[in-house]
mmCIF file of C-alpha atoms in Angstrom:
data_model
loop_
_atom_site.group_PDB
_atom_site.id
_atom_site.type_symbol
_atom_site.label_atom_id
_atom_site.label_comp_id
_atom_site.label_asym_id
_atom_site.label_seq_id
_atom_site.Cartn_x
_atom_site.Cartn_y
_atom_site.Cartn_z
ATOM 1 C CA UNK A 1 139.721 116.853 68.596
ATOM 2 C CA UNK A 2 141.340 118.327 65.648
ATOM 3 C CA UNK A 3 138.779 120.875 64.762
ATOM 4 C CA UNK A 4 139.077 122.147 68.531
ATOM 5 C CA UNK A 5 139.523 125.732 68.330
ATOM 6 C CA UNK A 6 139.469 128.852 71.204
ATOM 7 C CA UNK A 7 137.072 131.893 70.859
ATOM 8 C CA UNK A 8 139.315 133.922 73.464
ATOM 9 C CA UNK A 9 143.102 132.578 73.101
ATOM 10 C CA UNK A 10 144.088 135.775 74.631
ATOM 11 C CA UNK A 11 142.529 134.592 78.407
ATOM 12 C CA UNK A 12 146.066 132.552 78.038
ATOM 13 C CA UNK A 13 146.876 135.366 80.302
ATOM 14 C CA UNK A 14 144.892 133.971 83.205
ATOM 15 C CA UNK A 15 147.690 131.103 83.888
ATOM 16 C CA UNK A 16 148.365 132.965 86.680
ATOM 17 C CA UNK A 17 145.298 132.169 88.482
ATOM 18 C CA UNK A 18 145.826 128.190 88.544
ATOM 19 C CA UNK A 19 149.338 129.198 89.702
ATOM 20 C CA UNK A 20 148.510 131.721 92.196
ATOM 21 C CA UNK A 21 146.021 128.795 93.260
ATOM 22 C CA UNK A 22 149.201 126.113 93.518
ATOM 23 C CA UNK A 23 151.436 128.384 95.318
ATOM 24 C CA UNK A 24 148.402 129.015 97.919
ATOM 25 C CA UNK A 25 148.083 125.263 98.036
ATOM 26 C CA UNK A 26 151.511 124.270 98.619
ATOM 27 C CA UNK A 27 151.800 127.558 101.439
ATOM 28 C CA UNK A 28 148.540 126.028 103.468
ATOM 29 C CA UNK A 29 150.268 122.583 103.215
ATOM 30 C CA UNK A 30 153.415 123.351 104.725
ATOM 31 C CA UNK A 31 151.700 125.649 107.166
ATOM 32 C CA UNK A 32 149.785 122.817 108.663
ATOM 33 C CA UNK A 33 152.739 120.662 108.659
ATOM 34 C CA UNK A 34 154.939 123.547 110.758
ATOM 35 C CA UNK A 35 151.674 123.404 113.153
ATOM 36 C CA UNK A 36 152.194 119.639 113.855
ATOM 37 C CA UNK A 37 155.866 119.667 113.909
ATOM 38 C CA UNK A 38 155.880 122.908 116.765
ATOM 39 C CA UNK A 39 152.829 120.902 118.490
ATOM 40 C CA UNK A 40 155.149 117.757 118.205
ATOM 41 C CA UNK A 41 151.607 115.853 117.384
ATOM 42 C CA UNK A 42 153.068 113.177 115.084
ATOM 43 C CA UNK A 43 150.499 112.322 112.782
ATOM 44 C CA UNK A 44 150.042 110.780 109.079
ATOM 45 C CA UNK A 45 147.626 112.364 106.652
ATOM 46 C CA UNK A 46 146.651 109.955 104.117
ATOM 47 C CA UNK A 47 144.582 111.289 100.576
ATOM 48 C CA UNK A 48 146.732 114.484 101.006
ATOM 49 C CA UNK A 49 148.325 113.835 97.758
ATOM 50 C CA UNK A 50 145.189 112.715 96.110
ATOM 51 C CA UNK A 51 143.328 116.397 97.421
ATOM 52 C CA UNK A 52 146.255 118.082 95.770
ATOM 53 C CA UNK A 53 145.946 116.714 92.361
ATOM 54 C CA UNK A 54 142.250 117.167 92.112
ATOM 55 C CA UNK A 55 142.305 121.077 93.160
ATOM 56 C CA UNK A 56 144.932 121.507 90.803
ATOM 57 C CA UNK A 57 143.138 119.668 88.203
ATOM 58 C CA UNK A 58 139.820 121.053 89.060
ATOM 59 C CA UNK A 59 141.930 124.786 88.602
ATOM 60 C CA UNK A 60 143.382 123.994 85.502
ATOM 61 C CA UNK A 61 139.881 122.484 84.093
ATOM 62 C CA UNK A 62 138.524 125.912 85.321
ATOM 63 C CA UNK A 63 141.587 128.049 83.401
ATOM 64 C CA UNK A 64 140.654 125.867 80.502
ATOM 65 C CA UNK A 65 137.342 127.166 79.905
ATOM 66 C CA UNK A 66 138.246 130.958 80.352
ATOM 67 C CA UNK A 67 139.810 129.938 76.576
ATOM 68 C CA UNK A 68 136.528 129.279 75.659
ATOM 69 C CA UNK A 69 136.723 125.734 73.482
ATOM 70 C CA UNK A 70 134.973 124.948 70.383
ATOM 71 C CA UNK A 71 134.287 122.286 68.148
ATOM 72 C CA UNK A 72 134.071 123.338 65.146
ATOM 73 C CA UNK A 73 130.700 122.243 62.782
ATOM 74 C CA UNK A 74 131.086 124.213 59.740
ATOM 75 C CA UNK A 75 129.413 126.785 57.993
ATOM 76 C CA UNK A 76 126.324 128.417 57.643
ATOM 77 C CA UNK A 77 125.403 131.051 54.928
ATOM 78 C CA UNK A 78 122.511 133.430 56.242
ATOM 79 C CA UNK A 79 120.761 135.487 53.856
ATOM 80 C CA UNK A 80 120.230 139.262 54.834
ATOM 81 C CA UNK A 81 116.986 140.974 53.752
ATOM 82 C CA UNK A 82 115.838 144.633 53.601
ATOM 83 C CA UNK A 83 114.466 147.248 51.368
ATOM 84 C CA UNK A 84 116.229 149.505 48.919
ATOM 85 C CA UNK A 85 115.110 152.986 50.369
ATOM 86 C CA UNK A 86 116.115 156.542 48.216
ATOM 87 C CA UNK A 87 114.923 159.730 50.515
ATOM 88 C CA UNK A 88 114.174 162.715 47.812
ATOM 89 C CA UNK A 89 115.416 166.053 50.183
ATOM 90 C CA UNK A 90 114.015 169.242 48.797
ATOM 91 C CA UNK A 91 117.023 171.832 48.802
ATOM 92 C CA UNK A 92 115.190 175.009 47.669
ATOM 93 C CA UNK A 93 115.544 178.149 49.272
ATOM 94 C CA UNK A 94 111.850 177.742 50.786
ATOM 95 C CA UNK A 95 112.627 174.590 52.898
ATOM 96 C CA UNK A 96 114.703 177.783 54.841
ATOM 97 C CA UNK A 97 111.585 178.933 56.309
ATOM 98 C CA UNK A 98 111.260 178.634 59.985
ATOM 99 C CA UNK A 99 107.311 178.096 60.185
ATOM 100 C CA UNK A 100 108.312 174.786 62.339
ATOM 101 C CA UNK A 101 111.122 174.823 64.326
ATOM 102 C CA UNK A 102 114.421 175.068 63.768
ATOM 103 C CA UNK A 103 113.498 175.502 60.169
ATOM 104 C CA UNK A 104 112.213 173.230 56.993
ATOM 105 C CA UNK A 105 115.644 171.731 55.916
ATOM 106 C CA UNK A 106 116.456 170.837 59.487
ATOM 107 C CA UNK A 107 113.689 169.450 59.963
ATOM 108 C CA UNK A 108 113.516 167.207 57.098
ATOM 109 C CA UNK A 109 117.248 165.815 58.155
ATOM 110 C CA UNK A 110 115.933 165.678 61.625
ATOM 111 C CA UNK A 111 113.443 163.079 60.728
ATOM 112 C CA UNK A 112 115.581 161.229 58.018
ATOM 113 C CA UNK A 113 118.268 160.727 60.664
ATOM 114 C CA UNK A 114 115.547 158.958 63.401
ATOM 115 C CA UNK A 115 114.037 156.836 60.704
ATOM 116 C CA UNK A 116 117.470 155.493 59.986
ATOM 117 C CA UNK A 117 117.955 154.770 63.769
ATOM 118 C CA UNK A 118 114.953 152.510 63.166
ATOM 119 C CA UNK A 119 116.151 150.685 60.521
ATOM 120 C CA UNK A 120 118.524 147.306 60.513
ATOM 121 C CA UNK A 121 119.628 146.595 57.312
ATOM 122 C CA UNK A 122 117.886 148.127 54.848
ATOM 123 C CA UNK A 123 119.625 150.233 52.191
ATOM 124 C CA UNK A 124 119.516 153.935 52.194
ATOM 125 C CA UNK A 125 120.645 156.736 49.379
ATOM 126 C CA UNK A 126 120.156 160.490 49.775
ATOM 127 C CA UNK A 127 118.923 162.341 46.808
ATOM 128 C CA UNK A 128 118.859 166.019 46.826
ATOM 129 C CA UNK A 129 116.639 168.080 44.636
ATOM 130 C CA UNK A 130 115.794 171.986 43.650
ATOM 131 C CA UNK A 131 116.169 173.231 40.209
ATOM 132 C CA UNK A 132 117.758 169.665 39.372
ATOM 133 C CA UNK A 133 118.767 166.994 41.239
ATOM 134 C CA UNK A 134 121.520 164.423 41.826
ATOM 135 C CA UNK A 135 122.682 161.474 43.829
ATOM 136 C CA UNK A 136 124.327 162.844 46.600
ATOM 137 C CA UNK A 137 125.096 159.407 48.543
ATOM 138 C CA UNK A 138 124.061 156.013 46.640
ATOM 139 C CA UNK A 139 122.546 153.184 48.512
ATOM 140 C CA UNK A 140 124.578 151.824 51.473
ATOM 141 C CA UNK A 141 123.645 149.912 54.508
ATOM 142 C CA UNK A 142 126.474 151.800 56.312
ATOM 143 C CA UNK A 143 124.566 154.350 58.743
ATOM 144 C CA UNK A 144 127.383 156.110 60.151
ATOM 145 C CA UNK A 145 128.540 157.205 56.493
ATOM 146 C CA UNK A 146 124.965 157.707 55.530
ATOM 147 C CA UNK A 147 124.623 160.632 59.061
ATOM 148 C CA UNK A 148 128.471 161.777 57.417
ATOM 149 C CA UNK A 149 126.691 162.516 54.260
ATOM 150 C CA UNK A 150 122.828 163.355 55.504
ATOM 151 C CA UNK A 151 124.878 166.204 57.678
ATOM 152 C CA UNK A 152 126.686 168.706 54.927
ATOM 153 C CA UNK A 153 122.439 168.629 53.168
ATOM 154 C CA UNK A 154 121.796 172.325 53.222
ATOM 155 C CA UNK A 155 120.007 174.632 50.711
ATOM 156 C CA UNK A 156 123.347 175.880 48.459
ATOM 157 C CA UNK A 157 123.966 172.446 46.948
ATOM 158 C CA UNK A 158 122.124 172.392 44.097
ATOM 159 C CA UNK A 159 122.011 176.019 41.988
ATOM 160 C CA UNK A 160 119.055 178.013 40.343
ATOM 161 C CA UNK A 161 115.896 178.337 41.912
ATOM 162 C CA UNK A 162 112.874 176.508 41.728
ATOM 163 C CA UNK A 163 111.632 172.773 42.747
ATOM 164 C CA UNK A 164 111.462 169.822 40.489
ATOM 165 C CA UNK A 165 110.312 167.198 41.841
ATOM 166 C CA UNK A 166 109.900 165.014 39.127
ATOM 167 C CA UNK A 167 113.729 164.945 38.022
ATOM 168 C CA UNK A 168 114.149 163.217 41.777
ATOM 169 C CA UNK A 169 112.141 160.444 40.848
ATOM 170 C CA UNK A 170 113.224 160.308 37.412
ATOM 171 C CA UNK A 171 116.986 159.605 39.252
ATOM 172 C CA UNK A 172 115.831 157.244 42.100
ATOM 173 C CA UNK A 173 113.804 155.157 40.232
ATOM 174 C CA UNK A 174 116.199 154.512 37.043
ATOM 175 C CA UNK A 175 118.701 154.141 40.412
ATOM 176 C CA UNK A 176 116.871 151.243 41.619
ATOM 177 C CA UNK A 177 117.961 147.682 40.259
ATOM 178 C CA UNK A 178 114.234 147.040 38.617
ATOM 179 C CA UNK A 179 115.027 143.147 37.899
ATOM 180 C CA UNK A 180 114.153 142.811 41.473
ATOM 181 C CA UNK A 181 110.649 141.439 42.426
ATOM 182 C CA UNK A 182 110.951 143.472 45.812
ATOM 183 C CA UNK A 183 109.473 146.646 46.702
ATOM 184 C CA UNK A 184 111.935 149.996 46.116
ATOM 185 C CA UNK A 185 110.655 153.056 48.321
ATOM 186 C CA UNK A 186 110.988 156.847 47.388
ATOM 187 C CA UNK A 187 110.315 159.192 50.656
ATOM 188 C CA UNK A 188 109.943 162.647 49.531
ATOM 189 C CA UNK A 189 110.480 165.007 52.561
ATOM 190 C CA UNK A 190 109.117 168.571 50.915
ATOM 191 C CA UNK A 191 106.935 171.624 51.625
ATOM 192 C CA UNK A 192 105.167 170.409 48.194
ATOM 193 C CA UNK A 193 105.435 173.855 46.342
ATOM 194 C CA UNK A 194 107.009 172.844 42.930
ATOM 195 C CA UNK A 195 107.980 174.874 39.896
ATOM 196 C CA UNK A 196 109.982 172.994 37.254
ATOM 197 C CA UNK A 197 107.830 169.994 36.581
ATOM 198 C CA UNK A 198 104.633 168.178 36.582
ATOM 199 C CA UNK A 199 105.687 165.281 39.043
ATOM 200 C CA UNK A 200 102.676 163.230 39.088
ATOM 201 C CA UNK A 201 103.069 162.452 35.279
ATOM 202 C CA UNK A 202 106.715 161.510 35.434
ATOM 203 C CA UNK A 203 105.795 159.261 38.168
ATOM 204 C CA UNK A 204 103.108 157.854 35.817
ATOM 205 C CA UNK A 205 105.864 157.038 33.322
ATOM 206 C CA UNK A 206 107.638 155.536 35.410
ATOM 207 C CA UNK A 207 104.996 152.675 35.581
ATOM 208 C CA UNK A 208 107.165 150.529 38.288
ATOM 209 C CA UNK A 209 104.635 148.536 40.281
ATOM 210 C CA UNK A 210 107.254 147.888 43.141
ATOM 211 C CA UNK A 211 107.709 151.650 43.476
ATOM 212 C CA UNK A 212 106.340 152.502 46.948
ATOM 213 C CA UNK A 213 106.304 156.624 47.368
ATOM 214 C CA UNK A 214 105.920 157.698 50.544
ATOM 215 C CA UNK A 215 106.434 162.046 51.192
ATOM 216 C CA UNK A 216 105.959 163.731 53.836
ATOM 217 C CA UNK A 217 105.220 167.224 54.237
ATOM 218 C CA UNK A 218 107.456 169.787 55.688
ATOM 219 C CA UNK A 219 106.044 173.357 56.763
ATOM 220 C CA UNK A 220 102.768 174.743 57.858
ATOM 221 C CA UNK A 221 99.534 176.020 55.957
ATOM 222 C CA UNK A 222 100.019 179.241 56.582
ATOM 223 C CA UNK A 223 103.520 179.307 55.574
ATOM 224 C CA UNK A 224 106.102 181.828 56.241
ATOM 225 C CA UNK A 225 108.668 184.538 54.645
ATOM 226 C CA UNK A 226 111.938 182.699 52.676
ATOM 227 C CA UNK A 227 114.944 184.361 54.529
ATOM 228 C CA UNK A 228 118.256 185.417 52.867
ATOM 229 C CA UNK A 229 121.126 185.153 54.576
ATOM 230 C CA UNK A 230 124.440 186.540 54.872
ATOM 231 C CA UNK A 231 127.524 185.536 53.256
ATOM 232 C CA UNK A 232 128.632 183.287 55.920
ATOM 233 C CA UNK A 233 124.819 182.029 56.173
ATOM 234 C CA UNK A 234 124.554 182.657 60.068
ATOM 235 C CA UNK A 235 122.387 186.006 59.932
ATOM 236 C CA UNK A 236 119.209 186.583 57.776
ATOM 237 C CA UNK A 237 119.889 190.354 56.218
ATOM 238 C CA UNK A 238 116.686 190.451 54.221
ATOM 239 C CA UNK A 239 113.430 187.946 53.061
ATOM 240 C CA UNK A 240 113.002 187.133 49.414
ATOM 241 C CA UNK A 241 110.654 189.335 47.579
ATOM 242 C CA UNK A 242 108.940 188.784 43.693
ATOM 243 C CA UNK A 243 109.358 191.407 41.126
ATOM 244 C CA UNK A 244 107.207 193.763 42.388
ATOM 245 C CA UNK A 245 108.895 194.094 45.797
ATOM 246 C CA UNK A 246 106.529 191.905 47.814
ATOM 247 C CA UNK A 247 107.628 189.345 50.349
ATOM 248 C CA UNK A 248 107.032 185.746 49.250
ATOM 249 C CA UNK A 249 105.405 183.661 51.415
ATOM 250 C CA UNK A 250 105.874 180.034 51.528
ATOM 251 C CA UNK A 251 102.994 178.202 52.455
ATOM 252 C CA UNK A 252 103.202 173.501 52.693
ATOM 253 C CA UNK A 253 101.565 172.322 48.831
ATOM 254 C CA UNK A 254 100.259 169.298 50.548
ATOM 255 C CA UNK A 255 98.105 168.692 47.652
ATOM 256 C CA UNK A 256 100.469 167.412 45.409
ATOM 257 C CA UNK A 257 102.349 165.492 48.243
ATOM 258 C CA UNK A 258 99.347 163.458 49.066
ATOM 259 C CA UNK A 259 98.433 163.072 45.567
ATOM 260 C CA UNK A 260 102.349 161.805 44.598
ATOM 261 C CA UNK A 261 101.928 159.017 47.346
ATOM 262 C CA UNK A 262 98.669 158.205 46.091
ATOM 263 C CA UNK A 263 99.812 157.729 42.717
ATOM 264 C CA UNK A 264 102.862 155.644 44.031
ATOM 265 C CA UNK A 265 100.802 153.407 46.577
ATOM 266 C CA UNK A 266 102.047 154.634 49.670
ATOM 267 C CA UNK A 267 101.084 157.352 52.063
ATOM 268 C CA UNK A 268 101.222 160.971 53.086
ATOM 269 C CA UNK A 269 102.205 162.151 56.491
ATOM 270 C CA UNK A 270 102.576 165.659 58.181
ATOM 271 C CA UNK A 271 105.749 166.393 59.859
ATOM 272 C CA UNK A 272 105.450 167.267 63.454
ATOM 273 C CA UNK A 273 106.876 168.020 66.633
ATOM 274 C CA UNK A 274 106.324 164.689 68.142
ATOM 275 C CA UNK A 275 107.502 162.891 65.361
ATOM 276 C CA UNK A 276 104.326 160.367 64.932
ATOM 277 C CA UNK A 277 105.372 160.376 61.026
ATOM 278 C CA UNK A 278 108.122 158.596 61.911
ATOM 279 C CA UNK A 279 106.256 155.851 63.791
ATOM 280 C CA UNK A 280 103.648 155.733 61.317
ATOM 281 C CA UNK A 281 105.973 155.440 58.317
ATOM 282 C CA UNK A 282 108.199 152.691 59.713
ATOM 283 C CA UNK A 283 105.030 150.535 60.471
ATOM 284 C CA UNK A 284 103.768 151.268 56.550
ATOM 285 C CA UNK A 285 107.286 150.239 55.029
ATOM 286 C CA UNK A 286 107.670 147.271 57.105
ATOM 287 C CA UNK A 287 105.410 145.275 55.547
ATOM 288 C CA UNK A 288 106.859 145.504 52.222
ATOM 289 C CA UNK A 289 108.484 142.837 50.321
ATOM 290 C CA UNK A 290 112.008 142.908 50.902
ATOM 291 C CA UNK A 291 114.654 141.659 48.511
ATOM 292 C CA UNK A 292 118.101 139.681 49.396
ATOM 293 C CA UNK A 293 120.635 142.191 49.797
ATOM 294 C CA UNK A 294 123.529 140.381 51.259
ATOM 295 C CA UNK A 295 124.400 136.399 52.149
ATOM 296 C CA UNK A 296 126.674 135.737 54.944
ATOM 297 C CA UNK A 297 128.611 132.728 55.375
ATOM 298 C CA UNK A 298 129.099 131.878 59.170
ATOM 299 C CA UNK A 299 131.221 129.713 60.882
ATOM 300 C CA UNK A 300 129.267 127.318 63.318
ATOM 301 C CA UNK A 301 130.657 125.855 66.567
ATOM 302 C CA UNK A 302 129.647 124.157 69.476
ATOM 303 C CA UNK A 303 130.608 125.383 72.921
ATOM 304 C CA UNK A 304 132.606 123.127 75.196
ATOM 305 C CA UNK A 305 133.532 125.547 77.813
ATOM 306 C CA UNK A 306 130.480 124.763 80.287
ATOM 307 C CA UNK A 307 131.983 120.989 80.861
ATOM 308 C CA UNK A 308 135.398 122.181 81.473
ATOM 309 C CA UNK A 309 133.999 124.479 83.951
ATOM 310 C CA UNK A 310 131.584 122.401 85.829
ATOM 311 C CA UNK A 311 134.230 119.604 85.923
ATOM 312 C CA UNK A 312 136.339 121.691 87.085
ATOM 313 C CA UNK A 313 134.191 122.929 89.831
ATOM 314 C CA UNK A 314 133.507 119.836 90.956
ATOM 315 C CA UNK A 315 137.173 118.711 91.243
ATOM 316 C CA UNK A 316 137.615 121.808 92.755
ATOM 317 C CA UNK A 317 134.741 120.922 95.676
ATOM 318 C CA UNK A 318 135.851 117.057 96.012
ATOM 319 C CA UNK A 319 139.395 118.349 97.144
ATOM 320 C CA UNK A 320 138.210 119.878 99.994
ATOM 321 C CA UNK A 321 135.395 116.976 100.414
ATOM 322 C CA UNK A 322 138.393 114.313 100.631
ATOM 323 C CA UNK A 323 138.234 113.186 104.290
ATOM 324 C CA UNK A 324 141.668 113.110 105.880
ATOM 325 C CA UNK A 325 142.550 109.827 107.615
ATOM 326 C CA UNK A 326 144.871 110.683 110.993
ATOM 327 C CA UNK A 327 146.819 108.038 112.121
ATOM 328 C CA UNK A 328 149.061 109.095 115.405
ATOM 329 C CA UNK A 329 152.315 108.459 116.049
ATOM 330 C CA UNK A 330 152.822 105.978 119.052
ATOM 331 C CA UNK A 331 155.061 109.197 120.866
ATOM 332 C CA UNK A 332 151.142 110.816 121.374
ATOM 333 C CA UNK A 333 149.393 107.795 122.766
#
């Protein structure tokens, strides 16, 4: 019994049960015996000993498995899979416009944060984009850092105007470790309108066949008007205008969306208010090959504690079972 170990030493504390049990015992005992003595019965109880020792044994047993013994067997190493996913947020000043509700950017976090409720183990990595782009939180598979980090996303991180899409997948797929045979996945979450590059032909160059895209598309059809706001960025003063003093509308490019997952084998899905992108992505990217992100070596034990406890149950029973044998004294006959 060497390699006899306890999963919960700390139930050590229970010894006052057993004892609380003894005390009880010994109280009954000497109760029945004050009976007989004020009754002046004189009798002999034989086996009383013998039902002593086996509740107390059958109490102890039971305290014994509240420490929960193991044997232990050795270890086990478990390999973790899951897929390296980057999510490509648009930060422009158009993914401000409240054509769905609350607005475009919240929107887009909104639905990053329940797909990463739905996820167990996979790797995420948050890569905002505008005018440029950068790697705002690399791949973890910690999701309470990742909702730390997916939470300060707003439209002033990245400066200059315009959207370029491209540079985002330039960054998440040289990101990627590409000696893997498993799938890497790119979501794009995006209202589609781009300015500062042709993204379909720098996701041609990329020419990864394990690069899944997936986008989805933020915003409405008919668009709406980009709002400024003020300094503290709590009240819209004013809606961005061109050069000639007109109000811009912003209207969802799903064209190039759809055509970016085509090009990347994956699929294009329209945000909406019931969230059935969500459902539908997580079934797509499910199916993927997954690579080997972590191995865990286990410990491995076999659980004793159900013998100690039905032993001791039993002991427990057969105590009270015990028949008494009453012999009279010859004062009673």
């Amino acid at each position: 019994m060497k390699d006899l170990e306890f999963k919960y030493p700390l139930n050590v504390i229970y010894i006052i049960i057993p004892i609380a049990c003894l005390i009880i015992l010994i109280l009954s005992i000497r109760k029945k015996e004050k009976i007989m003595n004020a009754l002046k019965i004189d009798i002999k109880v034989r086996f009383k000993l013998a039902s002593l020792i086996l509740a107390v044994l059958g109490v102890t047993l039971m305290f014994f498995s509240l420490l929960g013994p193991q044997i232990f067997k050795g270890f086990v190493e478990i390999n973790r899979e899951g897929l390296d996913i980057y999510f490509l947020i648009d930060t422009s000043k158009s993914m401000l416009v409240k054509d769905i509700e609350p607005d475009r950017i919240s929107r887009a976090k909104k639905i990053i944060e329940r797909i990463i409720d739905n996820l167990n183990g996979d790797r995420v990595g948050f890569i905002p984009f505008s005018s440029d782009a950068y790697i705002q939180m690399p791949l973890t598979d910690d999701y309470q850092v990742a909702q730390m980090f997916l939470d300060v996303i707003d439209t002033d991180m990245i400066g200059g105007g315009g959207t370029n899409i491209g540079a985002g997948l330039n960054l998440a797929a040289n990101s990627f470790d590409r000696t893997s045979s498993a799938d890497r996945v790119i979501i794009i979450l995006s209202d589609g309108e781009e300015h500062e590059s042709n993204s379909i032909e720098v996701l041609r160059k990329i020419n990864d066949r394990n690069l899944k895209v997936f986008s989805i598309g933020i915003g409405t059809l008919n668009g709406g008007l980009i709002p400024v706001y003020d300094s503290e960025g709590k009240q819209i003063i004013e809606y961005k205008k061109d050069d000639n003093g007109n109000f811009i509308t912003s209207k969802l490019q799903r064209d190039t969306l759809e055509r970016l997952a085509a090009e990347g084998n994956g699929a294009y899905y329209q945000s909406t208010v019931a969230g059935d992108e969500i459902n539908a992505l997580l079934k797509d990217i499910s199916s993927l090959k997954k690579n080997t992100l972590k191995t865990q070596r286990i410990s491995k034990y076999n659980e004793l504690y159900q013998y100690f406890l039905g032993l001791g149950i039993l002991l427990f029973l057969a105590s009270y079972l015990l028949p008494e044998r009453v012999q009279r004294g010859k004062g009673n006959e």
